Amino acid sequence: MRGRALRELPAVRIVVALACAVACGLWASTAFAFDETTSTYTPGVGCSDCHNPNGTTGTGTRVGPHSGYSATTSACECCHTVHDAPTANKLLPGETIKSTCFTCHDGTTTQGQGVYGAIEARGAVVGAQHRIETTSVVPGGSASDGGSASMAFSGPGQTLTCSDCHSPHGSEIVTAFPGERQRSYWFQRDYHGLLTVQVQSRLLKQRPGGVATAVAEYGSDWCLACHAGRASGLSTVHNHPVESLLTTSSPANYRLAAIVGPGPYPTAVTTIGPMGINTKVSGYNRGYLWPFPRTGAQQGRYPICQQCHEDTRYVGELTADGTQATPSTATVTAPDGRTASDNPRFQNFPHETLGYRMLVEATTTAYSDDLCMNCHPAAQLP
């Protein structure tokens, strides 16, 4: 019947009908979703098909197909198939949020090009991770007793999944901040080498876990949205001091933290600046040492969560008397931990890290006094 109807249409109307069918997706089409570990280049499909208008260069804010929608972009079809979609999950390529995100961001294969899987792919052992679609239990989630607590997340069975922390459409996200991640292996290999420092939101939600109170900056308060029992300033729980809205009206954050000054080293100078390092040019891990007595920007302040919990690395040392700091040189020469001597080798926090409990200086199973002495030098202890 359909074929006869088409045969009866004038030729011009047939052409128009076919054009509309293609343009409107009447026939099944596959989302562009690109798996870095298995996909190959498709002739006629360029970088801008997924990333326009958000940029494919190595500088600035890059959010791929997750924002910047307009009348001239084609980002929606990167993830959604309008007709004959492979799953019933919102026309997405995966049955769950995790499997959908892993269509592009899966690092669990032997190539390890992703925020999950890179550590094991390099023959190393994961010390800690945020487990995806596995549990709804949050360590330190209870503000009343500091113990674990369950949250109703968005994954199967209310387990934690990618979209509990990240906004897939770039809505209600935190202020962009400089970070360390060298994400794109193909970009480095085929085009421009290492990326310059990336000022991005990482698509982090202002309400991680769907909490009621929005957090505009990535810092302690963002972590405490779920790990509420790890804050300082609670009435019944006693934790290591951490700067947050519970302790001050203007807390530091990852973008504006109390860090060691620019040198020369050693130095007692501290300043307000970003935790993230520029891994394309020479830089230093300036966010993890606190000389004592406290000076400048660190005086009268507390550290933020990310000054103890971050990608594992050697952070440097305080002088013998503890009054000055010598941050370590930051070196990232290849993405996804391909160079074992890089410092930090991996830039996957808070997805997975080498260190125990995601501590910046630790083995995979424990931490030692060396971590504590980054801020509390033995010579200054009472």
XYZ file of C-alpha atoms in Angstrom:
382
model
C 0.000 0.000 0.000
C 2.794 2.398 0.933
C 4.713 1.551 -2.240
C 1.613 2.100 -4.410
C 0.969 5.439 -2.722
C 4.513 6.533 -3.465
C 4.248 5.412 -7.081
C 1.163 7.556 -7.468
C 2.909 10.706 -6.181
C 4.506 13.106 -8.653
C 8.280 12.839 -8.821
C 8.812 16.164 -7.068
C 6.596 15.106 -4.168
C 8.513 11.836 -3.862
C 11.809 13.709 -3.567
C 10.351 16.054 -0.961
C 8.907 13.123 1.012
C 12.235 11.314 1.011
C 14.081 14.478 2.075
C 11.665 14.977 4.975
C 12.062 11.361 6.013
C 15.830 11.740 6.197
C 15.733 15.146 7.869
C 13.140 14.167 10.472
C 14.547 10.690 11.158
C 11.560 8.640 9.973
C 13.902 5.763 9.334
C 16.076 4.341 12.092
C 19.378 6.039 12.653
C 22.138 5.437 15.153
C 23.414 8.061 17.562
C 26.936 9.235 16.867
C 28.180 7.877 20.237
C 31.931 7.375 19.867
C 33.863 4.758 21.840
C 37.482 5.918 21.964
C 38.744 2.371 22.425
C 36.959 0.706 19.498
C 35.478 3.281 17.130
C 37.119 4.386 13.905
C 36.682 7.569 11.938
C 33.576 7.661 9.741
C 34.076 9.577 6.464
C 31.896 12.662 6.375
C 31.525 12.872 10.155
C 33.739 15.591 11.580
C 34.654 16.664 15.077
C 32.036 19.414 14.990
C 29.253 16.861 14.475
C 29.607 15.983 18.146
C 31.394 18.948 19.630
C 30.088 22.010 17.763
C 29.709 24.737 18.976
C 31.711 23.937 22.088
C 35.148 23.736 20.574
C 37.628 21.065 19.538
C 40.800 22.965 20.325
C 43.033 22.348 23.313
C 42.078 25.455 25.223
C 39.098 26.847 27.035
C 35.858 25.227 28.068
C 35.031 21.976 26.299
C 31.750 20.224 27.035
C 31.263 18.259 23.829
C 27.622 17.514 22.996
C 26.455 18.186 26.550
C 25.550 21.868 26.227
C 25.319 24.818 23.856
C 22.216 23.697 22.002
C 20.936 26.020 19.301
C 19.061 26.036 16.006
C 22.277 25.293 14.111
C 23.782 22.519 16.249
C 23.319 18.761 15.938
C 24.305 17.647 19.407
C 21.098 15.823 20.402
C 21.638 12.950 17.996
C 25.047 12.258 19.499
C 23.225 10.435 22.288
C 19.564 10.091 21.320
C 18.147 8.020 18.458
C 14.777 9.460 17.448
C 13.256 6.271 15.956
C 14.021 2.593 16.480
C 16.324 3.387 19.397
C 18.424 0.504 20.729
C 16.889 0.769 24.224
C 13.789 2.025 26.007
C 15.950 4.247 28.194
C 15.036 7.726 26.917
C 16.111 6.805 23.353
C 19.695 6.378 24.590
C 22.210 3.757 23.427
C 22.478 2.057 26.824
C 19.987 0.348 29.112
C 21.291 2.362 32.085
C 22.927 5.754 32.591
C 26.301 4.086 33.140
C 26.129 2.001 29.973
C 25.059 5.080 28.029
C 27.940 7.198 29.335
C 30.374 4.339 28.755
C 29.411 4.332 25.072
C 31.927 7.169 24.788
C 33.725 7.234 28.137
C 34.522 3.560 28.787
C 38.107 3.080 29.895
C 37.697 -0.481 31.153
C 39.215 -2.043 28.027
C 42.936 -2.737 27.784
C 43.587 0.702 26.297
C 42.284 2.369 29.458
C 41.157 5.609 27.834
C 38.668 6.813 30.413
C 38.117 7.867 33.991
C 37.364 4.274 34.943
C 39.711 1.487 33.894
C 42.864 3.490 33.152
C 44.638 2.446 36.356
C 44.151 -1.288 35.875
C 44.950 -0.964 32.166
C 48.419 0.285 33.129
C 48.988 -2.705 35.421
C 48.399 -0.710 38.613
C 45.918 -1.346 41.434
C 42.925 0.859 42.213
C 43.147 2.101 45.789
C 39.711 3.716 45.985
C 36.832 4.659 43.725
C 33.271 5.908 43.567
C 31.519 2.703 42.564
C 28.926 3.245 39.849
C 25.578 1.419 39.822
C 26.771 -0.772 42.663
C 25.656 0.814 45.927
C 23.514 3.539 47.441
C 25.506 3.650 50.686
C 27.552 6.818 51.258
C 30.519 6.571 53.655
C 30.213 9.405 56.154
C 26.781 10.211 54.817
C 25.155 10.747 58.209
C 25.557 14.222 59.706
C 24.148 12.985 63.014
C 26.697 10.274 63.810
C 29.309 10.414 61.017
C 28.496 6.890 59.877
C 27.356 5.602 56.533
C 23.940 6.496 55.175
C 21.904 5.528 52.125
C 20.746 7.995 49.494
C 18.163 7.615 46.740
C 20.393 7.944 43.673
C 19.417 7.699 39.997
C 20.920 4.334 39.084
C 19.216 0.933 39.078
C 17.885 0.182 42.549
C 18.650 3.776 43.567
C 22.391 3.168 43.257
C 24.911 5.903 42.500
C 25.348 6.575 38.787
C 27.086 9.100 36.549
C 24.204 11.560 36.353
C 24.061 11.919 40.131
C 27.231 14.020 39.929
C 27.273 15.136 36.275
C 24.617 17.013 34.299
C 24.396 15.424 30.825
C 22.819 18.564 29.356
C 24.999 21.107 31.151
C 22.200 22.553 33.268
C 22.684 23.909 36.793
C 26.389 23.197 36.882
C 29.138 24.571 39.119
C 31.404 27.465 38.189
C 34.128 26.391 35.757
C 37.528 25.776 37.352
C 41.057 24.954 36.129
C 41.759 21.240 36.234
C 44.485 18.738 35.472
C 42.841 16.085 33.342
C 44.596 15.105 30.126
C 41.586 13.324 28.705
C 41.999 12.967 24.966
C 44.624 10.463 23.875
C 43.631 10.729 20.203
C 43.820 14.538 20.432
C 47.362 14.374 21.766
C 48.455 11.697 19.307
C 46.986 13.069 16.102
C 46.675 16.801 16.539
C 48.105 19.199 19.074
C 49.965 17.305 21.765
C 49.017 17.905 25.373
C 46.045 20.080 26.197
C 46.592 23.382 27.905
C 44.988 23.921 31.281
C 41.264 23.311 30.946
C 38.822 25.685 32.636
C 35.672 23.573 32.774
C 32.777 22.727 35.039
C 33.326 19.016 34.341
C 29.518 19.126 34.046
C 29.354 18.828 37.829
C 25.874 19.385 39.173
C 25.152 22.090 41.704
C 22.974 19.520 43.476
C 24.953 16.248 43.479
C 22.806 13.336 44.491
C 19.723 15.499 44.059
C 20.227 17.332 47.361
C 18.023 20.310 48.155
C 20.703 22.981 48.584
C 22.611 24.111 45.489
C 26.404 24.459 45.616
C 27.815 26.932 43.089
C 31.525 26.091 43.531
C 33.407 22.795 43.424
C 34.998 22.468 46.848
C 34.254 21.060 50.294
C 30.574 21.917 50.201
C 30.175 19.995 46.955
C 31.629 16.846 48.571
C 29.647 17.386 51.773
C 26.386 17.387 49.821
C 26.587 13.586 50.049
C 29.303 13.019 52.680
C 27.546 15.240 55.214
C 29.066 13.453 58.201
C 32.618 14.394 57.175
C 32.193 18.136 57.816
C 33.703 20.072 60.672
C 31.416 22.291 62.681
C 28.859 19.544 63.309
C 27.363 19.400 66.783
C 27.784 15.661 67.444
C 30.562 14.535 65.069
C 34.217 15.533 65.314
C 36.291 15.515 62.116
C 39.536 17.017 60.892
C 38.842 20.719 60.260
C 37.719 21.443 56.707
C 36.637 24.781 55.335
C 32.997 24.923 54.260
C 29.878 26.999 54.745
C 29.615 25.423 58.200
C 32.838 27.153 59.255
C 32.823 30.431 57.312
C 30.544 32.476 55.100
C 33.147 32.589 52.299
C 34.871 29.194 52.130
C 37.733 28.403 49.808
C 37.071 26.095 46.870
C 39.026 24.226 44.210
C 39.157 27.317 42.018
C 40.224 29.661 44.815
C 42.090 27.759 47.527
C 44.797 28.685 50.025
C 47.934 27.392 48.275
C 51.697 27.860 48.346
C 53.017 30.901 46.471
C 54.714 30.765 43.063
C 58.292 30.552 44.396
C 61.252 30.511 44.288
C 61.309 27.567 46.690
C 61.401 26.910 49.534
C 59.010 29.666 50.555
C 56.714 30.637 53.392
C 54.542 32.686 51.035
C 50.972 31.506 50.532
C 48.284 32.911 48.278
C 44.774 32.292 46.935
C 44.799 30.400 43.662
C 43.568 27.303 41.804
C 44.308 23.771 42.945
C 44.458 22.594 39.340
C 47.869 22.711 37.718
C 48.772 23.609 34.154
C 50.097 20.312 32.914
C 51.268 21.518 29.510
C 53.854 23.950 30.809
C 55.964 23.627 33.937
C 53.945 23.779 37.109
C 54.011 22.772 40.754
C 51.711 20.885 43.090
C 51.129 23.976 45.212
C 47.828 23.009 46.839
C 48.920 20.343 49.308
C 51.489 21.900 51.665
C 50.743 24.212 54.619
C 53.872 25.724 56.234
C 53.721 26.270 59.987
C 53.173 28.714 61.517
C 50.503 29.606 58.985
C 51.196 32.678 56.888
C 49.359 34.827 54.368
C 46.373 33.200 52.730
C 46.534 30.106 54.952
C 46.540 31.983 58.237
C 43.294 31.433 60.129
C 41.983 29.101 57.392
C 41.212 25.401 57.052
C 42.029 23.205 54.049
C 39.304 22.039 51.686
C 38.524 18.364 51.131
C 40.536 18.231 47.893
C 43.745 19.254 49.674
C 43.851 15.780 51.254
C 41.709 13.808 48.805
C 42.848 14.008 45.191
C 44.729 12.092 42.516
C 47.670 10.292 44.103
C 51.004 12.079 43.742
C 54.168 13.202 45.490
C 53.273 16.689 46.698
C 56.666 17.943 47.885
C 58.041 18.675 51.343
C 58.172 21.219 54.121
C 61.594 22.266 55.374
C 62.945 20.533 58.494
C 61.524 23.209 60.775
C 58.255 23.262 58.849
C 58.270 26.998 58.166
C 58.683 26.814 54.374
C 57.370 24.664 51.544
C 58.885 23.166 48.417
C 56.066 21.860 46.212
C 56.910 19.061 43.816
C 57.090 19.658 40.086
C 53.900 18.701 38.299
C 54.544 16.619 35.205
C 51.929 15.100 32.912
C 53.421 14.040 29.600
C 50.698 11.666 28.417
C 47.011 11.018 29.087
C 45.592 8.152 31.123
C 48.750 7.250 33.019
C 50.790 6.099 30.045
C 53.958 7.600 31.561
C 54.628 5.988 34.939
C 56.846 8.833 36.155
C 54.205 11.543 35.666
C 53.191 13.385 38.827
C 50.254 12.911 39.154
C 50.324 9.869 36.925
C 46.527 9.597 36.708
C 44.000 12.435 36.710
C 40.819 10.484 37.415
C 39.704 11.800 40.811
C 37.057 11.402 42.143
C 36.214 8.430 39.929
C 39.145 6.213 40.895
C 42.610 6.774 42.340
C 45.736 4.859 43.264
C 45.578 6.015 46.878
C 43.785 4.502 49.830
C 40.539 6.378 50.515
C 41.429 8.721 47.652
C 44.181 10.348 49.715
C 46.669 12.433 47.768
C 49.669 10.672 49.356
C 49.018 7.024 50.225
C 49.600 3.460 49.116
C 46.678 1.441 47.812
C 45.976 0.069 51.304
C 47.094 2.662 53.868
C 48.449 6.123 54.554
C 51.287 7.159 56.862
C 52.365 10.177 58.895
C 53.954 11.579 55.744
C 50.495 12.773 54.678
C 49.884 14.500 58.007
C 53.299 16.174 58.014
C 52.468 18.042 54.812
C 50.649 20.440 57.126
C 51.729 19.441 60.638
C 55.560 19.311 60.677
C 57.072 17.200 63.455
C 59.314 20.090 64.588
C 56.246 22.176 65.386
C 54.252 19.578 67.314
C 53.623 20.439 71.005
